[in-house]
């Protein structure tokens, strides 16, 4: 079967081409989506890639939330379509309230770029089924507004419902509360994380490993199982 994964480009997006390549490496069809268009072109899943959409003016992801394409993404996500937000895409997902919480400036106030070890906490989402719970993976990280925050009630709910998808392992690079690197919605079809799995799908680039490939192969497993 052919699985079509849409990759959205906003003004200021940096990683749309890399994300499209990661989709293709996983054996899926990458479909470019433009921020001004409401048409999702009959894709089976959507990725919001990293970058600095609209220059991150006002607040990271705050303007992208009002792009015409996001009206369709929000509607389809609520209907069950798998949606992945990477870095700036995660910020957009919090701005749309598809995911709870918010992203603030790193606690050390510096941009950070490094290979980052993560622990998979939830392997039952649409984007994590190729992993095992407790598995450690190495994924590149690059951000300045990567500190995940939420009030205590929300954090407790995420923990109790198993909705923390990833935690930073060994080192918290940005001060995210409870070492949270990524979360999922209640249904498990929407996932956001700060590290960049699209930079870890081929042995010759990024980390030199393929730990990020499972995000994209998970979608194929998810749709076949469905």
PDB file of C-alpha atoms in Angstrom:
ATOM      1  CA  UNK A   1       0.000   0.000   0.000  1.00  0.00           C
ATOM      2  CA  UNK A   2       1.103   3.587  -0.642  1.00  0.00           C
ATOM      3  CA  UNK A   3       1.079   5.785   2.457  1.00  0.00           C
ATOM      4  CA  UNK A   4       1.074   9.528   1.779  1.00  0.00           C
ATOM      5  CA  UNK A   5       2.624  11.779   4.424  1.00  0.00           C
ATOM      6  CA  UNK A   6       2.156  15.523   4.084  1.00  0.00           C
ATOM      7  CA  UNK A   7       5.011  17.819   5.143  1.00  0.00           C
ATOM      8  CA  UNK A   8       4.002  21.442   5.743  1.00  0.00           C
ATOM      9  CA  UNK A   9       6.190  24.386   4.753  1.00  0.00           C
ATOM     10  CA  UNK A  10       5.688  27.705   6.566  1.00  0.00           C
ATOM     11  CA  UNK A  11       7.727  30.853   5.887  1.00  0.00           C
ATOM     12  CA  UNK A  12      10.876  30.222   7.928  1.00  0.00           C
ATOM     13  CA  UNK A  13      10.620  26.424   7.936  1.00  0.00           C
ATOM     14  CA  UNK A  14      14.113  24.894   7.727  1.00  0.00           C
ATOM     15  CA  UNK A  15      13.686  21.139   7.860  1.00  0.00           C
ATOM     16  CA  UNK A  16      10.889  20.403   5.403  1.00  0.00           C
ATOM     17  CA  UNK A  17      13.248  18.943   2.772  1.00  0.00           C
ATOM     18  CA  UNK A  18      15.018  16.747   5.327  1.00  0.00           C
ATOM     19  CA  UNK A  19      11.644  15.580   6.630  1.00  0.00           C
ATOM     20  CA  UNK A  20      10.435  14.750   3.139  1.00  0.00           C
ATOM     21  CA  UNK A  21      13.598  12.719   2.605  1.00  0.00           C
ATOM     22  CA  UNK A  22      13.087  10.867   5.903  1.00  0.00           C
ATOM     23  CA  UNK A  23       9.549  10.007   4.808  1.00  0.00           C
ATOM     24  CA  UNK A  24      10.862   8.590   1.534  1.00  0.00           C
ATOM     25  CA  UNK A  25      13.663   6.650   3.252  1.00  0.00           C
ATOM     26  CA  UNK A  26      10.968   4.964   5.350  1.00  0.00           C
ATOM     27  CA  UNK A  27       9.246   3.816   2.146  1.00  0.00           C
ATOM     28  CA  UNK A  28       6.412   6.349   2.242  1.00  0.00           C
ATOM     29  CA  UNK A  29       5.336   9.024  -0.230  1.00  0.00           C
ATOM     30  CA  UNK A  30       6.207  12.581   0.804  1.00  0.00           C
ATOM     31  CA  UNK A  31       3.610  15.207  -0.162  1.00  0.00           C
ATOM     32  CA  UNK A  32       4.624  18.894   0.148  1.00  0.00           C
ATOM     33  CA  UNK A  33       1.931  21.072   1.735  1.00  0.00           C
ATOM     34  CA  UNK A  34       1.955  24.882   1.609  1.00  0.00           C
ATOM     35  CA  UNK A  35       0.873  26.967   4.608  1.00  0.00           C
ATOM     36  CA  UNK A  36      -1.641  29.034   2.615  1.00  0.00           C
ATOM     37  CA  UNK A  37      -3.542  26.030   1.280  1.00  0.00           C
ATOM     38  CA  UNK A  38      -6.349  24.304   3.161  1.00  0.00           C
ATOM     39  CA  UNK A  39      -6.170  21.249   0.871  1.00  0.00           C
ATOM     40  CA  UNK A  40      -4.262  18.391   2.542  1.00  0.00           C
ATOM     41  CA  UNK A  41      -4.177  16.491  -0.761  1.00  0.00           C
ATOM     42  CA  UNK A  42      -5.688  13.310   0.699  1.00  0.00           C
ATOM     43  CA  UNK A  43      -2.639  12.497   2.820  1.00  0.00           C
ATOM     44  CA  UNK A  44      -2.740   9.774   5.467  1.00  0.00           C
ATOM     45  CA  UNK A  45      -0.621  11.679   8.002  1.00  0.00           C
ATOM     46  CA  UNK A  46       0.948  15.120   8.459  1.00  0.00           C
ATOM     47  CA  UNK A  47       4.316  16.311   9.777  1.00  0.00           C
ATOM     48  CA  UNK A  48       4.955  19.860  10.985  1.00  0.00           C
ATOM     49  CA  UNK A  49       8.749  20.161  10.616  1.00  0.00           C
ATOM     50  CA  UNK A  50      11.259  22.296  12.481  1.00  0.00           C
ATOM     51  CA  UNK A  51      12.500  25.796  11.796  1.00  0.00           C
ATOM     52  CA  UNK A  52      11.475  29.309  12.752  1.00  0.00           C
ATOM     53  CA  UNK A  53       8.034  29.694  11.197  1.00  0.00           C
ATOM     54  CA  UNK A  54       7.220  33.353  10.532  1.00  0.00           C
ATOM     55  CA  UNK A  55      10.541  34.165  12.205  1.00  0.00           C
ATOM     56  CA  UNK A  56       9.118  33.054  15.570  1.00  0.00           C
ATOM     57  CA  UNK A  57       7.777  36.600  15.960  1.00  0.00           C
ATOM     58  CA  UNK A  58       5.426  37.131  18.907  1.00  0.00           C
ATOM     59  CA  UNK A  59       6.117  33.612  20.192  1.00  0.00           C
ATOM     60  CA  UNK A  60       7.453  30.406  18.628  1.00  0.00           C
ATOM     61  CA  UNK A  61       4.654  28.878  16.538  1.00  0.00           C
ATOM     62  CA  UNK A  62       2.119  31.542  17.487  1.00  0.00           C
ATOM     63  CA  UNK A  63       1.533  32.921  13.971  1.00  0.00           C
ATOM     64  CA  UNK A  64       1.617  29.541  12.203  1.00  0.00           C
ATOM     65  CA  UNK A  65      -1.296  28.455  14.319  1.00  0.00           C
ATOM     66  CA  UNK A  66      -3.499  30.765  12.195  1.00  0.00           C
ATOM     67  CA  UNK A  67      -2.272  29.558   8.786  1.00  0.00           C
ATOM     68  CA  UNK A  68      -5.067  28.252   6.522  1.00  0.00           C
ATOM     69  CA  UNK A  69      -3.477  24.800   6.378  1.00  0.00           C
ATOM     70  CA  UNK A  70      -3.715  24.489  10.149  1.00  0.00           C
ATOM     71  CA  UNK A  71      -7.513  24.760  10.025  1.00  0.00           C
ATOM     72  CA  UNK A  72      -7.520  21.499   8.067  1.00  0.00           C
ATOM     73  CA  UNK A  73      -4.822  19.920  10.237  1.00  0.00           C
ATOM     74  CA  UNK A  74      -6.734  20.670  13.432  1.00  0.00           C
ATOM     75  CA  UNK A  75      -9.949  19.279  11.967  1.00  0.00           C
ATOM     76  CA  UNK A  76      -8.302  16.095  10.698  1.00  0.00           C
ATOM     77  CA  UNK A  77      -6.241  15.585  13.855  1.00  0.00           C
ATOM     78  CA  UNK A  78      -9.402  15.692  15.953  1.00  0.00           C
ATOM     79  CA  UNK A  79     -10.861  13.090  13.561  1.00  0.00           C
ATOM     80  CA  UNK A  80      -7.897  10.771  14.161  1.00  0.00           C
ATOM     81  CA  UNK A  81      -5.311  11.606  11.488  1.00  0.00           C
ATOM     82  CA  UNK A  82      -1.720  11.057  12.716  1.00  0.00           C
ATOM     83  CA  UNK A  83       0.101  14.379  13.162  1.00  0.00           C
ATOM     84  CA  UNK A  84       3.742  14.785  14.210  1.00  0.00           C
ATOM     85  CA  UNK A  85       5.223  18.111  15.315  1.00  0.00           C
ATOM     86  CA  UNK A  86       9.018  18.327  15.367  1.00  0.00           C
ATOM     87  CA  UNK A  87      10.678  21.205  17.285  1.00  0.00           C
ATOM     88  CA  UNK A  88       8.907  24.280  15.850  1.00  0.00           C
ATOM     89  CA  UNK A  89       6.126  21.896  14.828  1.00  0.00           C
ATOM     90  CA  UNK A  90       5.765  20.881  18.489  1.00  0.00           C
ATOM     91  CA  UNK A  91       5.504  24.563  19.376  1.00  0.00           C
ATOM     92  CA  UNK A  92       2.745  24.993  16.786  1.00  0.00           C
ATOM     93  CA  UNK A  93       0.849  22.006  18.219  1.00  0.00           C
ATOM     94  CA  UNK A  94       0.855  23.573  21.685  1.00  0.00           C
ATOM     95  CA  UNK A  95      -0.338  26.876  20.211  1.00  0.00           C
ATOM     96  CA  UNK A  96      -3.267  25.080  18.538  1.00  0.00           C
ATOM     97  CA  UNK A  97      -4.023  23.256  21.808  1.00  0.00           C
ATOM     98  CA  UNK A  98      -3.809  19.917  20.042  1.00  0.00           C
ATOM     99  CA  UNK A  99      -1.212  19.273  22.744  1.00  0.00           C
ATOM    100  CA  UNK A 100      -1.200  20.831  26.232  1.00  0.00           C
ATOM    101  CA  UNK A 101       1.475  23.023  27.768  1.00  0.00           C
ATOM    102  CA  UNK A 102       3.819  25.575  26.224  1.00  0.00           C
ATOM    103  CA  UNK A 103       7.409  25.977  25.028  1.00  0.00           C
ATOM    104  CA  UNK A 104       9.628  28.659  26.613  1.00  0.00           C
ATOM    105  CA  UNK A 105      13.180  29.899  26.077  1.00  0.00           C
ATOM    106  CA  UNK A 106      15.836  27.405  27.199  1.00  0.00           C
ATOM    107  CA  UNK A 107      16.692  27.910  30.857  1.00  0.00           C
ATOM    108  CA  UNK A 108      20.321  28.743  29.968  1.00  0.00           C
ATOM    109  CA  UNK A 109      19.104  31.285  27.359  1.00  0.00           C
ATOM    110  CA  UNK A 110      21.317  29.866  24.596  1.00  0.00           C
ATOM    111  CA  UNK A 111      20.665  28.016  21.358  1.00  0.00           C
ATOM    112  CA  UNK A 112      21.737  24.399  21.751  1.00  0.00           C
ATOM    113  CA  UNK A 113      22.709  21.880  19.081  1.00  0.00           C
ATOM    114  CA  UNK A 114      23.813  18.377  20.071  1.00  0.00           C
ATOM    115  CA  UNK A 115      23.092  14.691  19.781  1.00  0.00           C
ATOM    116  CA  UNK A 116      20.619  13.861  22.517  1.00  0.00           C
ATOM    117  CA  UNK A 117      19.769  10.575  24.175  1.00  0.00           C
ATOM    118  CA  UNK A 118      16.044   9.973  24.708  1.00  0.00           C
ATOM    119  CA  UNK A 119      14.072   7.288  26.515  1.00  0.00           C
ATOM    120  CA  UNK A 120      10.904   6.046  24.840  1.00  0.00           C
ATOM    121  CA  UNK A 121       8.158   6.225  27.454  1.00  0.00           C
ATOM    122  CA  UNK A 122       5.153   5.422  25.244  1.00  0.00           C
ATOM    123  CA  UNK A 123       5.511   2.999  22.342  1.00  0.00           C
ATOM    124  CA  UNK A 124       1.765   2.821  21.623  1.00  0.00           C
ATOM    125  CA  UNK A 125       1.251   6.067  19.704  1.00  0.00           C
ATOM    126  CA  UNK A 126       0.847   6.348  15.935  1.00  0.00           C
ATOM    127  CA  UNK A 127       4.432   7.655  15.724  1.00  0.00           C
ATOM    128  CA  UNK A 128       6.244   5.360  18.179  1.00  0.00           C
ATOM    129  CA  UNK A 129       5.064   1.815  17.426  1.00  0.00           C
ATOM    130  CA  UNK A 130       8.382   0.845  15.865  1.00  0.00           C
ATOM    131  CA  UNK A 131      10.054   1.337  19.263  1.00  0.00           C
ATOM    132  CA  UNK A 132       9.937  -0.513  22.571  1.00  0.00           C
ATOM    133  CA  UNK A 133       8.937   1.123  25.830  1.00  0.00           C
ATOM    134  CA  UNK A 134      12.096   1.987  27.752  1.00  0.00           C
ATOM    135  CA  UNK A 135      14.262   1.923  24.622  1.00  0.00           C
ATOM    136  CA  UNK A 136      17.025   4.524  24.467  1.00  0.00           C
ATOM    137  CA  UNK A 137      17.543   6.315  21.158  1.00  0.00           C
ATOM    138  CA  UNK A 138      19.966   9.004  19.999  1.00  0.00           C
ATOM    139  CA  UNK A 139      18.374  11.938  18.146  1.00  0.00           C
ATOM    140  CA  UNK A 140      19.817  15.364  17.160  1.00  0.00           C
ATOM    141  CA  UNK A 141      18.499  18.371  19.071  1.00  0.00           C
ATOM    142  CA  UNK A 142      18.656  22.048  18.043  1.00  0.00           C
ATOM    143  CA  UNK A 143      16.547  24.749  19.651  1.00  0.00           C
ATOM    144  CA  UNK A 144      16.421  27.905  21.702  1.00  0.00           C
ATOM    145  CA  UNK A 145      12.751  27.744  22.748  1.00  0.00           C
ATOM    146  CA  UNK A 146      12.719  24.111  23.810  1.00  0.00           C
ATOM    147  CA  UNK A 147      11.761  24.228  27.484  1.00  0.00           C
ATOM    148  CA  UNK A 148       8.473  22.375  27.933  1.00  0.00           C
ATOM    149  CA  UNK A 149       6.294  23.742  30.729  1.00  0.00           C
ATOM    150  CA  UNK A 150       2.786  23.109  32.043  1.00  0.00           C
ATOM    151  CA  UNK A 151       1.060  23.522  35.364  1.00  0.00           C
ATOM    152  CA  UNK A 152       1.221  20.750  37.927  1.00  0.00           C
ATOM    153  CA  UNK A 153      -2.248  19.439  37.144  1.00  0.00           C
ATOM    154  CA  UNK A 154      -1.448  18.986  33.456  1.00  0.00           C
ATOM    155  CA  UNK A 155       1.904  17.373  34.213  1.00  0.00           C
ATOM    156  CA  UNK A 156       0.276  14.936  36.631  1.00  0.00           C
ATOM    157  CA  UNK A 157      -2.372  14.070  34.020  1.00  0.00           C
ATOM    158  CA  UNK A 158       0.290  13.430  31.373  1.00  0.00           C
ATOM    159  CA  UNK A 159       2.144  11.136  33.748  1.00  0.00           C
ATOM    160  CA  UNK A 160      -0.951   9.293  34.958  1.00  0.00           C
ATOM    161  CA  UNK A 161      -2.288   8.734  31.430  1.00  0.00           C
ATOM    162  CA  UNK A 162       1.047   7.637  29.958  1.00  0.00           C
ATOM    163  CA  UNK A 163       1.131  10.622  27.622  1.00  0.00           C
ATOM    164  CA  UNK A 164       4.772  11.491  28.150  1.00  0.00           C
ATOM    165  CA  UNK A 165       6.157   9.985  24.947  1.00  0.00           C
ATOM    166  CA  UNK A 166       9.864  10.772  25.440  1.00  0.00           C
ATOM    167  CA  UNK A 167      12.172  11.979  28.187  1.00  0.00           C
ATOM    168  CA  UNK A 168      15.662  13.376  28.019  1.00  0.00           C
ATOM    169  CA  UNK A 169      18.077  10.757  29.277  1.00  0.00           C
ATOM    170  CA  UNK A 170      21.310  11.615  31.085  1.00  0.00           C
ATOM    171  CA  UNK A 171      21.116  15.369  30.437  1.00  0.00           C
ATOM    172  CA  UNK A 172      18.242  17.841  30.296  1.00  0.00           C
ATOM    173  CA  UNK A 173      19.342  20.290  27.585  1.00  0.00           C
ATOM    174  CA  UNK A 174      16.778  23.041  28.080  1.00  0.00           C
ATOM    175  CA  UNK A 175      15.200  22.793  31.528  1.00  0.00           C
ATOM    176  CA  UNK A 176      12.005  21.054  30.391  1.00  0.00           C
ATOM    177  CA  UNK A 177       9.871  20.115  33.381  1.00  0.00           C
ATOM    178  CA  UNK A 178      10.179  16.466  34.423  1.00  0.00           C
ATOM    179  CA  UNK A 179      12.737  15.957  31.609  1.00  0.00           C
ATOM    180  CA  UNK A 180       9.902  15.851  29.066  1.00  0.00           C
ATOM    181  CA  UNK A 181      11.127  15.753  25.454  1.00  0.00           C
ATOM    182  CA  UNK A 182       7.846  14.822  23.793  1.00  0.00           C
ATOM    183  CA  UNK A 183       4.183  14.177  24.559  1.00  0.00           C
ATOM    184  CA  UNK A 184       1.076  12.750  22.919  1.00  0.00           C
ATOM    185  CA  UNK A 185      -2.611  13.569  22.982  1.00  0.00           C
ATOM    186  CA  UNK A 186      -5.150  11.257  24.609  1.00  0.00           C
ATOM    187  CA  UNK A 187      -5.880   9.375  21.377  1.00  0.00           C
ATOM    188  CA  UNK A 188      -2.210   8.820  20.581  1.00  0.00           C
ATOM    189  CA  UNK A 189      -2.442  10.159  17.032  1.00  0.00           C
ATOM    190  CA  UNK A 190      -0.830  13.550  17.741  1.00  0.00           C
ATOM    191  CA  UNK A 191       2.776  13.602  18.979  1.00  0.00           C
ATOM    192  CA  UNK A 192       5.160  16.494  19.501  1.00  0.00           C
ATOM    193  CA  UNK A 193       8.846  16.423  20.408  1.00  0.00           C
ATOM    194  CA  UNK A 194      11.751  18.855  20.370  1.00  0.00           C
ATOM    195  CA  UNK A 195      14.558  16.631  18.953  1.00  0.00           C
ATOM    196  CA  UNK A 196      14.767  16.004  15.192  1.00  0.00           C
ATOM    197  CA  UNK A 197      14.255  12.361  14.134  1.00  0.00           C
ATOM    198  CA  UNK A 198      14.471  13.345  10.447  1.00  0.00           C
ATOM    199  CA  UNK A 199      18.207  13.952  10.998  1.00  0.00           C
ATOM    200  CA  UNK A 200      18.762  10.366  12.158  1.00  0.00           C
ATOM    201  CA  UNK A 201      17.463   8.139   9.374  1.00  0.00           C
ATOM    202  CA  UNK A 202      20.659   7.387   7.421  1.00  0.00           C
ATOM    203  CA  UNK A 203      24.071   6.211   8.686  1.00  0.00           C
ATOM    204  CA  UNK A 204      26.060   8.828   6.745  1.00  0.00           C
ATOM    205  CA  UNK A 205      24.344  11.961   8.076  1.00  0.00           C
ATOM    206  CA  UNK A 206      23.161  13.381  11.396  1.00  0.00           C
ATOM    207  CA  UNK A 207      24.065  11.139  14.319  1.00  0.00           C
ATOM    208  CA  UNK A 208      25.521   8.471  12.036  1.00  0.00           C
ATOM    209  CA  UNK A 209      22.665   6.203  13.105  1.00  0.00           C
ATOM    210  CA  UNK A 210      19.069   5.496  12.166  1.00  0.00           C
ATOM    211  CA  UNK A 211      17.312   5.844  15.516  1.00  0.00           C
ATOM    212  CA  UNK A 212      14.901   8.406  14.076  1.00  0.00           C
ATOM    213  CA  UNK A 213      13.608   6.190  11.292  1.00  0.00           C
ATOM    214  CA  UNK A 214      11.111   4.491  13.607  1.00  0.00           C
ATOM    215  CA  UNK A 215       8.964   7.627  13.750  1.00  0.00           C
ATOM    216  CA  UNK A 216       8.211   7.281  10.069  1.00  0.00           C
ATOM    217  CA  UNK A 217       7.977   3.493   9.824  1.00  0.00           C
ATOM    218  CA  UNK A 218       5.535   3.610  12.749  1.00  0.00           C
ATOM    219  CA  UNK A 219       2.993   5.340  10.514  1.00  0.00           C
ATOM    220  CA  UNK A 220       3.038   2.433   8.069  1.00  0.00           C
ATOM    221  CA  UNK A 221       2.527  -0.016  10.934  1.00  0.00           C
ATOM    222  CA  UNK A 222      -0.247   2.140  12.343  1.00  0.00           C
ATOM    223  CA  UNK A 223      -2.197   2.286   9.099  1.00  0.00           C
ATOM    224  CA  UNK A 224      -1.690  -1.401   8.267  1.00  0.00           C
ATOM    225  CA  UNK A 225      -2.900  -2.381  11.735  1.00  0.00           C
ATOM    226  CA  UNK A 226      -5.905  -0.084  11.312  1.00  0.00           C
TER     227      UNK A 226
END
